[in-house]
């Protein structure tokens, strides 16, 4: 037997650590045990109703990573749910320190808890983050895995005095050791590498200055939406890219910086690589998201979601949060951009839930949803709004008001066949005139000559910003108000457009197709019907442009939006009833000025768009233009506005209007609370709310600041300014719930506009995380520019182990800053 053992021993087995084999066995047993428990959990979940917190489907297979990627761990997408994440022993040994540091930076997965305690919505059990992070060999015997693997759910042992399970756990030697290990791991000043490699204070200052230069360059380039990398960044290149060229420019004005960057920097800490740039950008974006999370706090918020394809044909989902901050101001913050594999409502809901839980938002606080009118969004049974309301029944869905207005004004108008044909002809004319650069130049040159002649004749006045030479504008379906700009541009350049078309027709160098298209476009411009509808669309869209612009403001509240809709309806109705005669006179003057032939209004109307020329003796031209076009178009507009902005179908809004009335209707507000927000107010609070409203009603008339309020957003702000928020805290809660309801998804559209700037034809290979972090820093610039570079350096050095020290080693505890001092953790400080 001894000889056989000697024969089996090899040089590899001699130097192999014994505990590696044991560690791998434990890891394999743990993976098998997790697979078995996962299958049992799935069987039980199929037999039960879904819990209030649904687990995202996209991360269910994260623990079953392929063997080829066993040495690769994505630290930006670690599983947060304690009931679903894999144990620490399953990670490669050389990566565990980075995984531990990443989990400790993220903090416990929880909503209202503190310190080490976290809760899993999947298993409905509590866990200890510190014990999980430093649990390399899980002991599954004697209940040692209660706070790390299985989770603790024996709630009877909580209120048990000194025998409380939480008290016993934090007083145990295992937990105390984990606390000490975490303090040592996150305190880079005591790292073993820094103890042996002591560096002078001057060298440490140089390291921080070098990194600070890279941080400022990354931040500035992201603010300007410029690419960081260059095609060739070698020292022989004439253009080394934006990052290095801007860093060199900064160094030319700072001698100290020039001594420590690029060629003067150590080879292992130049801080110019793409990985370092992305790490800095990720730190900035995460600090912005944490700031947004702190802004929301425990208040109610609304989620606004929209999806669009980027340059690489990936479907991206933008997430925006709407809430009321501590100053009483309405905020709409861009939280993240998430790549989704498809636009199914289930996929969108899982991605939304995953991101909200990732950043520790309390999803039970959602009180509003804002999407467009697509079926996957607004579906009553399987749409995104329906899936969210299954978990949050009081998250009321509001169809984007700006999108409603676009559908009402443009799509509804096109149901009139003549108006539909007009928009097609309008696009055709713009395409013919702006088809080439030569025609575009001729158009602008002719407009400049026309402006000069009109100034000499005294028909127009000169001034700053007046008489600008523009061009014809195309309308976009997703750009609200673009149709109004398109109609105005053609009216402004009507004469020069006609001149350019006439030049194309008379130019024999053009082929027959170009001359034919120009002749058809010229015929449309000389048509009385086209000119009539052109002016009609200008009048209709001009009366609704104010509403369209107001709906796209971030600070707009839903009650003020409804008032604007009502005013717009009244304006259109007055124009319908009393404006026809003056409108026809205006069109007639325009036609006479531009030598456009007008039909005999008393003659029978003849239609040339249909099969034969057909005359109806009972329908005259005057009847056609007054009734069939003018009145029918406005009737259709009003009908659509009444159906899409129906106050009777939005009882929540009509009840809320009483808050800004001259005298608050107490019964309506109490009915609003009881019917729509029963979980946010107890029975005692509803009774107390009635008394607060009566007192507030009396003070409303006496207080000069409150009496001048006309919108609910002003009311919320005034409650903070007058320090009445604490006195009328229930009234303030009602106001915040109403302000949380969204008005439009214009902020998500602005995010997609920024996405097209970053991810364009030349930068179509950007990773999803890089694109999302760039957009967060770019859109929320006012937040990003407030972060100090020193704070970013601290996060940078804590992100993972660095070869070069970035801090001054302080061995004396009294001289250490408060945030670096060891914290006292005693059993009597229970984080509950």
XYZ file of N, CA and C in Angstrom, residues 399-596:
594
model
N -52.273 58.227 -19.611
C -51.745 58.291 -20.967
C -51.113 59.659 -21.190
N -49.922 59.690 -21.770
C -49.172 60.926 -21.983
C -50.051 61.981 -22.647
N -50.219 63.131 -21.986
C -51.103 64.184 -22.494
C -50.600 64.736 -23.822
N -49.276 64.913 -23.951
C -48.738 65.443 -25.201
C -48.979 64.469 -26.352
N -48.889 63.187 -26.064
C -49.172 62.184 -27.097
C -50.660 62.180 -27.442
N -51.495 62.363 -26.457
C -52.939 62.469 -26.731
C -53.231 63.654 -27.644
N -52.606 64.782 -27.347
C -52.837 65.976 -28.157
C -52.365 65.763 -29.584
N -51.238 65.088 -29.748
C -50.738 64.806 -31.089
C -51.726 63.936 -31.857
N -52.258 62.926 -31.196
C -53.238 62.053 -31.853
C -54.518 62.812 -32.175
N -54.935 63.689 -31.266
C -56.181 64.413 -31.479
C -56.074 65.417 -32.620
N -54.943 66.101 -32.723
C -54.820 67.182 -33.697
C -54.465 66.676 -35.083
N -53.546 65.742 -35.166
C -53.046 65.303 -36.465
C -53.814 64.094 -36.982
N -53.846 63.035 -36.152
C -54.502 61.811 -36.611
C -55.992 62.016 -36.828
N -56.627 62.780 -35.937
C -58.060 63.026 -36.089
C -58.334 63.880 -37.316
N -57.478 64.868 -37.577
C -57.679 65.725 -38.744
C -57.566 64.934 -40.035
N -56.710 63.930 -40.021
C -56.505 63.153 -41.237
C -57.681 62.246 -41.554
N -58.621 62.112 -40.633
C -59.827 61.356 -40.956
C -60.690 62.108 -41.960
N -60.503 63.420 -42.082
C -61.104 64.187 -43.165
C -60.235 63.961 -44.401
N -60.787 63.397 -45.450
C -59.990 62.974 -46.602
C -59.207 64.130 -47.211
N -59.800 65.302 -47.284
C -59.106 66.447 -47.871
C -57.905 66.858 -47.016
N -58.049 66.814 -45.699
C -56.944 67.171 -44.812
C -55.833 66.124 -44.898
N -56.218 64.864 -44.986
C -55.221 63.796 -45.137
C -54.423 63.987 -46.428
N -55.102 64.300 -47.510
C -54.428 64.536 -48.777
C -53.526 65.774 -48.692
N -53.947 66.764 -47.922
C -53.128 67.968 -47.752
C -51.782 67.644 -47.125
N -51.763 66.835 -46.057
C -50.503 66.501 -45.401
C -49.590 65.699 -46.326
N -50.161 64.841 -47.137
C -49.351 64.099 -48.102
C -48.736 65.055 -49.125
N -49.535 66.010 -49.617
C -49.014 66.978 -50.573
C -47.961 67.887 -49.941
N -48.146 68.215 -48.638
C -47.177 69.048 -47.941
C -45.819 68.362 -47.861
N -45.815 67.087 -47.520
C -44.558 66.324 -47.471
C -43.941 66.237 -48.861
N -44.778 66.050 -49.882
C -44.287 65.943 -51.249
C -43.607 67.241 -51.696
N -44.200 68.388 -51.392
C -43.622 69.676 -51.775
C -42.275 69.888 -51.085
N -42.201 69.586 -49.785
C -40.952 69.774 -49.044
C -39.859 68.858 -49.586
N -40.213 67.626 -49.928
C -39.213 66.698 -50.466
C -38.704 67.150 -51.830
N -39.575 67.709 -52.675
C -39.151 68.158 -54.003
C -38.216 69.358 -53.892
N -38.580 70.320 -53.030
C -37.780 71.546 -52.924
C -36.454 71.279 -52.230
N -36.457 70.445 -51.185
C -35.247 70.193 -50.394
C -34.548 68.901 -50.787
N -34.781 68.434 -52.028
C -34.201 67.159 -52.442
C -32.699 67.237 -52.633
N -32.165 68.390 -52.984
C -30.735 68.533 -53.239
C -30.221 69.791 -52.557
N -28.923 69.832 -52.380
C -28.288 71.005 -51.771
C -28.415 72.224 -52.667
N -28.385 71.995 -53.977
C -28.501 73.107 -54.920
C -29.839 73.814 -54.769
N -30.921 73.048 -54.694
C -32.250 73.651 -54.538
C -32.386 74.331 -53.177
N -31.783 73.714 -52.161
C -31.847 74.312 -50.821
C -31.135 75.654 -50.795
N -29.984 75.730 -51.458
C -29.259 77.003 -51.530
C -30.054 78.045 -52.306
N -30.695 77.623 -53.409
C -31.518 78.548 -54.187
C -32.692 79.066 -53.350
N -33.257 78.197 -52.522
C -34.379 78.591 -51.671
C -33.950 79.663 -50.676
N -32.825 79.452 -49.998
C -32.361 80.423 -49.005
C -31.901 81.725 -49.665
N -31.277 81.629 -50.849
C -30.850 82.832 -51.554
C -32.051 83.676 -51.977
N -33.106 83.006 -52.494
C -34.314 83.731 -52.896
C -35.000 84.362 -51.693
N -34.974 83.666 -50.521
C -35.580 84.232 -49.313
C -34.816 85.462 -48.848
N -33.492 85.434 -48.939
C -32.694 86.593 -48.539
C -32.997 87.804 -49.423
N -33.170 87.576 -50.730
C -33.517 88.664 -51.643
C -34.898 89.222 -51.323
N -35.841 88.324 -50.999
C -37.201 88.761 -50.663
C -37.199 89.607 -49.396
N -36.468 89.207 -48.388
C -36.398 89.969 -47.140
C -35.791 91.341 -47.392
N -34.769 91.406 -48.232
C -34.133 92.690 -48.542
C -35.117 93.637 -49.234
N -35.882 93.093 -50.192
C -36.850 93.928 -50.906
C -37.962 94.412 -49.981
N -38.443 93.532 -49.088
C -39.510 93.924 -48.164
C -39.035 94.977 -47.173
N -37.768 94.890 -46.769
C -37.223 95.912 -45.869
C -37.125 97.264 -46.578
N -36.740 97.242 -47.855
C -36.640 98.494 -48.607
C -38.012 99.123 -48.829
N -39.041 98.255 -48.990
C -40.388 98.757 -49.197
C -41.054 99.165 -47.891
N -40.485 98.807 -46.776
C -41.047 99.168 -45.478
C -42.182 98.277 -45.025
N -42.368 97.092 -45.648
C -43.456 96.188 -45.252
C -43.095 95.385 -44.005
N -41.837 95.206 -43.737
C -41.407 94.508 -42.516
C -40.390 95.378 -41.806
N -40.171 95.112 -40.521
C -39.252 95.895 -39.717
C -38.026 95.054 -39.384
N -36.913 95.718 -39.227
C -35.668 95.047 -38.869
C -35.499 95.069 -37.352
N -34.780 94.098 -36.874
C -34.546 94.011 -35.442
C -33.770 92.754 -35.107
N -33.329 92.663 -33.850
C -32.564 91.498 -33.412
C -33.454 90.264 -33.405
N -33.023 89.230 -34.135
C -33.763 87.973 -34.192
C -34.898 87.946 -35.181
N -35.143 89.048 -35.913
C -36.239 89.097 -36.884
C -35.730 88.758 -38.274
N -36.671 88.282 -39.121
C -36.412 88.066 -40.552
C -35.246 87.106 -40.792
N -35.195 86.036 -40.013
C -34.150 85.041 -40.200
C -34.436 84.207 -41.443
N -33.385 83.895 -42.192
C -33.520 83.058 -43.383
C -33.547 81.607 -42.935
N -34.702 80.954 -43.091
C -34.848 79.571 -42.665
C -34.971 78.625 -43.836
N -35.674 77.546 -43.620
C -35.898 76.549 -44.656
C -37.210 75.854 -44.373
N -37.614 74.974 -45.275
C -38.829 74.200 -45.063
C -38.550 73.086 -44.066
N -39.466 72.883 -43.133
C -39.267 71.909 -42.065
C -40.193 70.719 -42.262
N -39.629 69.553 -42.047
C -40.415 68.328 -42.130
C -41.065 68.029 -40.783
N -42.207 67.386 -40.819
C -42.927 67.012 -39.595
C -42.500 65.622 -39.147
N -42.416 65.432 -37.848
C -42.078 64.127 -37.278
C -43.190 63.652 -36.365
N -43.496 62.360 -36.442
C -44.606 61.832 -35.653
C -44.313 61.846 -34.160
N -43.046 61.681 -33.783
C -42.696 61.643 -32.364
C -42.295 63.009 -31.819
N -42.259 64.032 -32.670
C -41.909 65.386 -32.223
C -43.181 66.212 -32.180
N -43.693 66.425 -30.976
C -44.959 67.112 -30.802
C -44.791 68.586 -31.158
N -45.660 69.070 -31.990
C -45.584 70.451 -32.442
C -44.835 70.625 -33.740
N -44.240 69.548 -34.277
C -43.471 69.678 -35.514
C -44.372 69.944 -36.712
N -45.624 69.487 -36.691
C -46.544 69.764 -37.792
C -46.853 71.260 -37.875
N -46.992 71.888 -36.733
C -47.235 73.329 -36.712
C -46.036 74.083 -37.286
N -44.825 73.667 -36.950
C -43.628 74.303 -37.502
C -43.520 74.077 -39.004
N -43.927 72.905 -39.470
C -43.871 72.611 -40.902
C -44.832 73.500 -41.688
N -46.044 73.674 -41.163
C -47.032 74.524 -41.832
C -46.569 75.977 -41.837
N -46.023 76.450 -40.720
C -45.545 77.831 -40.646
C -44.376 78.084 -41.592
N -43.485 77.109 -41.711
C -42.329 77.299 -42.596
C -42.750 77.455 -44.050
N -43.767 76.688 -44.487
C -44.230 76.818 -45.873
C -44.930 78.157 -46.097
N -45.733 78.616 -45.119
C -46.373 79.915 -45.265
C -45.347 81.041 -45.290
N -44.299 80.917 -44.507
C -43.272 81.956 -44.458
C -42.462 82.016 -45.743
N -42.295 80.872 -46.387
C -41.474 80.803 -47.596
C -42.320 80.404 -48.805
N -43.573 80.843 -48.819
C -44.489 80.455 -49.885
C -44.017 80.985 -51.236
N -43.645 82.261 -51.294
C -43.271 82.889 -52.566
C -41.987 82.288 -53.112
N -40.964 82.150 -52.261
C -39.681 81.633 -52.742
C -39.790 80.148 -53.087
N -40.642 79.407 -52.396
C -40.848 77.998 -52.742
C -41.454 77.882 -54.128
N -42.423 78.719 -54.397
C -43.031 78.708 -55.721
C -42.009 79.106 -56.795
N -41.122 80.047 -56.488
C -40.104 80.437 -57.444
C -39.106 79.335 -57.723
N -38.691 78.595 -56.697
C -37.760 77.484 -56.894
C -38.399 76.394 -57.750
N -39.660 76.078 -57.490
C -40.349 75.069 -58.290
C -40.469 75.510 -59.747
N -40.757 76.757 -59.964
C -40.867 77.256 -61.327
C -39.512 77.184 -62.041
N -38.420 77.439 -61.298
C -37.099 77.319 -61.899
C -36.768 75.892 -62.284
N -37.198 74.918 -61.468
C -36.958 73.513 -61.805
C -37.715 73.118 -63.070
N -38.947 73.629 -63.202
C -39.765 73.291 -64.374
C -39.144 73.861 -65.645
N -38.619 75.061 -65.584
C -38.084 75.720 -66.771
C -36.656 75.311 -67.097
N -35.983 74.629 -66.194
C -34.601 74.202 -66.441
C -34.609 72.925 -67.279
N -34.135 73.028 -68.530
C -34.138 71.871 -69.423
C -33.081 70.839 -69.069
N -32.131 71.214 -68.219
C -31.113 70.239 -67.819
C -31.669 69.167 -66.886
N -32.779 69.425 -66.270
C -33.416 68.439 -65.402
C -34.136 67.391 -66.254
N -34.237 66.189 -65.761
C -34.937 65.135 -66.500
C -36.438 65.296 -66.337
N -37.175 64.450 -67.022
C -38.637 64.587 -67.035
C -39.255 64.257 -65.677
N -38.594 63.403 -64.892
C -39.132 63.054 -63.563
C -39.058 64.265 -62.640
N -37.910 64.954 -62.647
C -37.753 66.123 -61.785
C -38.705 67.240 -62.194
N -38.816 67.471 -63.514
C -39.730 68.516 -63.965
C -41.175 68.147 -63.676
N -41.510 66.861 -63.807
C -42.885 66.425 -63.525
C -43.248 66.571 -62.063
N -42.316 66.186 -61.151
C -42.573 66.344 -59.726
C -42.711 67.814 -59.352
N -41.846 68.659 -59.918
C -41.928 70.086 -59.629
C -43.230 70.682 -60.147
N -43.682 70.230 -61.314
C -44.942 70.735 -61.864
C -46.125 70.335 -60.989
N -46.106 69.088 -60.470
C -47.182 68.646 -59.575
C -47.173 69.439 -58.273
N -45.980 69.677 -57.707
C -45.877 70.467 -56.470
C -46.321 71.908 -56.707
N -45.963 72.469 -57.876
C -46.383 73.834 -58.212
C -47.898 73.911 -58.338
N -48.514 72.855 -58.871
C -49.972 72.826 -58.976
C -50.652 72.802 -57.617
N -50.067 72.110 -56.648
C -50.639 72.089 -55.299
C -50.589 73.477 -54.665
N -49.464 74.190 -54.871
C -49.337 75.521 -54.283
C -50.321 76.511 -54.890
N -50.746 76.302 -56.126
C -51.691 77.192 -56.786
C -53.133 76.716 -56.634
N -53.333 75.698 -55.794
C -54.688 75.194 -55.565
C -55.315 75.951 -54.400
N -56.520 76.447 -54.604
C -57.217 77.175 -53.542
C -57.507 76.248 -52.356
N -57.847 75.011 -52.629
C -58.141 74.063 -51.544
C -56.915 73.822 -50.685
N -55.727 73.680 -51.312
C -54.495 73.476 -50.550
C -54.202 74.694 -49.677
N -54.347 75.883 -50.231
C -54.081 77.103 -49.472
C -55.089 77.258 -48.343
N -56.348 76.888 -48.588
C -57.391 76.982 -47.563
C -57.051 76.078 -46.370
N -56.695 74.836 -46.656
C -56.375 73.897 -45.562
C -55.066 74.286 -44.900
N -54.126 74.851 -45.653
C -52.859 75.302 -45.069
C -53.108 76.354 -43.992
N -53.951 77.321 -44.285
C -54.275 78.345 -43.292
C -55.133 77.775 -42.158
N -56.007 76.831 -42.486
C -56.856 76.239 -41.455
C -56.020 75.473 -40.435
N -55.053 74.691 -40.908
C -54.185 73.943 -39.997
C -53.325 74.890 -39.156
N -52.938 76.012 -39.751
C -52.169 76.979 -38.981
C -53.010 77.547 -37.833
N -54.273 77.871 -38.108
C -55.134 78.439 -37.071
C -55.430 77.413 -35.976
N -55.699 76.170 -36.367
C -56.037 75.135 -35.385
C -54.828 74.812 -34.517
N -53.676 74.554 -35.149
C -52.483 74.170 -34.393
C -51.904 75.358 -33.639
N -52.105 76.565 -34.148
C -51.642 77.732 -33.409
C -52.380 77.908 -32.105
N -53.677 77.560 -32.093
C -54.465 77.677 -30.859
C -54.166 76.552 -29.872
N -53.531 75.501 -30.323
C -53.184 74.393 -29.426
C -51.689 74.309 -29.153
N -50.884 75.181 -29.770
C -49.435 75.111 -29.569
C -49.061 75.462 -28.133
N -49.759 76.412 -27.527
C -49.479 76.766 -26.133
C -49.703 75.572 -25.214
N -50.779 74.854 -25.460
C -51.047 73.648 -24.671
C -49.969 72.600 -24.911
N -49.565 72.421 -26.162
C -48.536 71.430 -26.480
C -47.218 71.745 -25.789
N -46.820 73.007 -25.777
C -45.570 73.389 -25.115
C -45.674 73.251 -23.601
N -46.845 73.582 -23.046
C -47.013 73.502 -21.588
C -46.997 72.061 -21.106
N -47.514 71.144 -21.912
C -47.571 69.747 -21.492
C -46.194 69.104 -21.424
N -45.212 69.695 -22.073
C -43.880 69.104 -22.108
C -42.969 69.630 -21.007
N -43.493 70.479 -20.118
C -42.692 70.995 -19.017
C -42.611 69.970 -17.905
N -41.443 69.864 -17.296
C -41.255 68.898 -16.226
C -42.064 69.247 -14.980
N -42.257 70.538 -14.726
C -42.937 70.975 -13.505
C -44.444 71.073 -13.672
N -44.966 70.597 -14.789
C -46.404 70.709 -15.030
C -47.158 69.708 -14.160
N -48.241 70.175 -13.525
C -49.075 69.262 -12.745
C -50.329 68.931 -13.542
N -50.962 67.854 -13.176
C -52.027 67.308 -14.006
C -53.293 68.154 -13.946
N -53.521 68.840 -12.826
C -54.713 69.693 -12.736
C -54.579 70.916 -13.640
N -53.413 71.530 -13.641
C -53.189 72.672 -14.525
C -53.276 72.252 -15.982
N -52.813 71.046 -16.280
C -52.905 70.540 -17.651
C -54.361 70.387 -18.079
N -55.192 69.885 -17.181
C -56.613 69.738 -17.513
C -57.279 71.103 -17.716
N -56.861 72.104 -16.951
C -57.408 73.445 -17.141
C -57.001 74.021 -18.496
N -55.762 73.760 -18.907
C -55.315 74.213 -20.218
C -56.080 73.510 -21.340
N -56.368 72.233 -21.139
C -57.158 71.499 -22.137
C -58.546 72.102 -22.255
N -59.155 72.417 -21.121
C -60.485 73.031 -21.141
C -60.466 74.384 -21.845
N -59.446 75.197 -21.564
C -59.340 76.508 -22.231
C -59.141 76.343 -23.729
N -58.372 75.341 -24.124
C -58.147 75.098 -25.554
C -59.439 74.683 -26.241
N -60.245 73.874 -25.583
C -61.535 73.487 -26.153
C -62.431 74.709 -26.372
N -62.459 75.604 -25.398
C -63.289 76.806 -25.520
C -62.805 77.679 -26.678
N -61.477 77.816 -26.814
C -60.924 78.635 -27.895
C -61.279 78.063 -29.259
N -61.139 76.758 -29.414
C -61.478 76.129 -30.701
C -62.971 76.232 -30.985
N -63.784 76.080 -29.961
C -65.232 76.162 -30.159
C -65.649 77.577 -30.571
N -65.036 78.611 -29.984
C -65.338 79.987 -30.380
C -64.900 80.252 -31.813
N -63.755 79.704 -32.192
C -63.293 79.869 -33.565
C -64.233 79.170 -34.546
N -64.767 78.033 -34.138
C -65.709 77.316 -35.005
C -66.995 78.106 -35.200
N -67.509 78.687 -34.134
C -68.816 79.344 -34.203
C -68.744 80.761 -34.772
N -67.642 81.464 -34.521
C -67.612 82.888 -34.875
C -66.467 83.294 -35.797
N -65.592 82.362 -36.153
C -64.398 82.772 -36.895
C -64.383 82.404 -38.353
N -65.442 81.831 -38.880
C -65.406 81.357 -40.270
C -65.327 82.520 -41.260
N -66.127 83.554 -41.067
C -66.160 84.665 -42.025
C -64.812 85.382 -42.083
N -64.265 85.717 -40.945
C -62.966 86.412 -40.934
C -61.866 85.517 -41.500
N -61.973 84.222 -41.278
C -60.967 83.298 -41.807
C -61.015 83.261 -43.330
N -62.211 83.185 -43.905
C -62.331 83.144 -45.366
C -61.844 84.456 -45.978
N -62.091 85.569 -45.307
C -61.581 86.851 -45.803
C -60.053 86.865 -45.815
N -59.461 86.311 -44.799
C -57.997 86.252 -44.737
C -57.431 85.374 -45.851
N -58.061 84.248 -46.112
C -57.604 83.356 -47.185
C -57.787 84.032 -48.544
N -58.894 84.721 -48.700
C -59.145 85.427 -49.964
C -58.085 86.490 -50.216
N -57.719 87.244 -49.201
C -56.672 88.261 -49.340
C -55.345 87.619 -49.727
N -55.027 86.481 -49.113
C -53.776 85.787 -49.423
C -53.768 85.323 -50.889
N -54.887 84.790 -51.369
C -54.966 84.298 -52.748
C -54.861 85.449 -53.747
N -55.501 86.551 -53.461
C -55.411 87.702 -54.355
C -53.981 88.256 -54.395
N -53.300 88.236 -53.262
C -51.933 88.746 -53.196
C -50.981 87.889 -54.017
N -51.198 86.582 -54.019
C -50.287 85.668 -54.707
C -50.861 85.136 -56.016
N -51.905 85.791 -56.513
C -52.486 85.461 -57.834
C -52.911 84.002 -57.923
N -53.615 83.550 -56.897
C -54.162 82.183 -56.890
C -55.628 82.259 -57.286
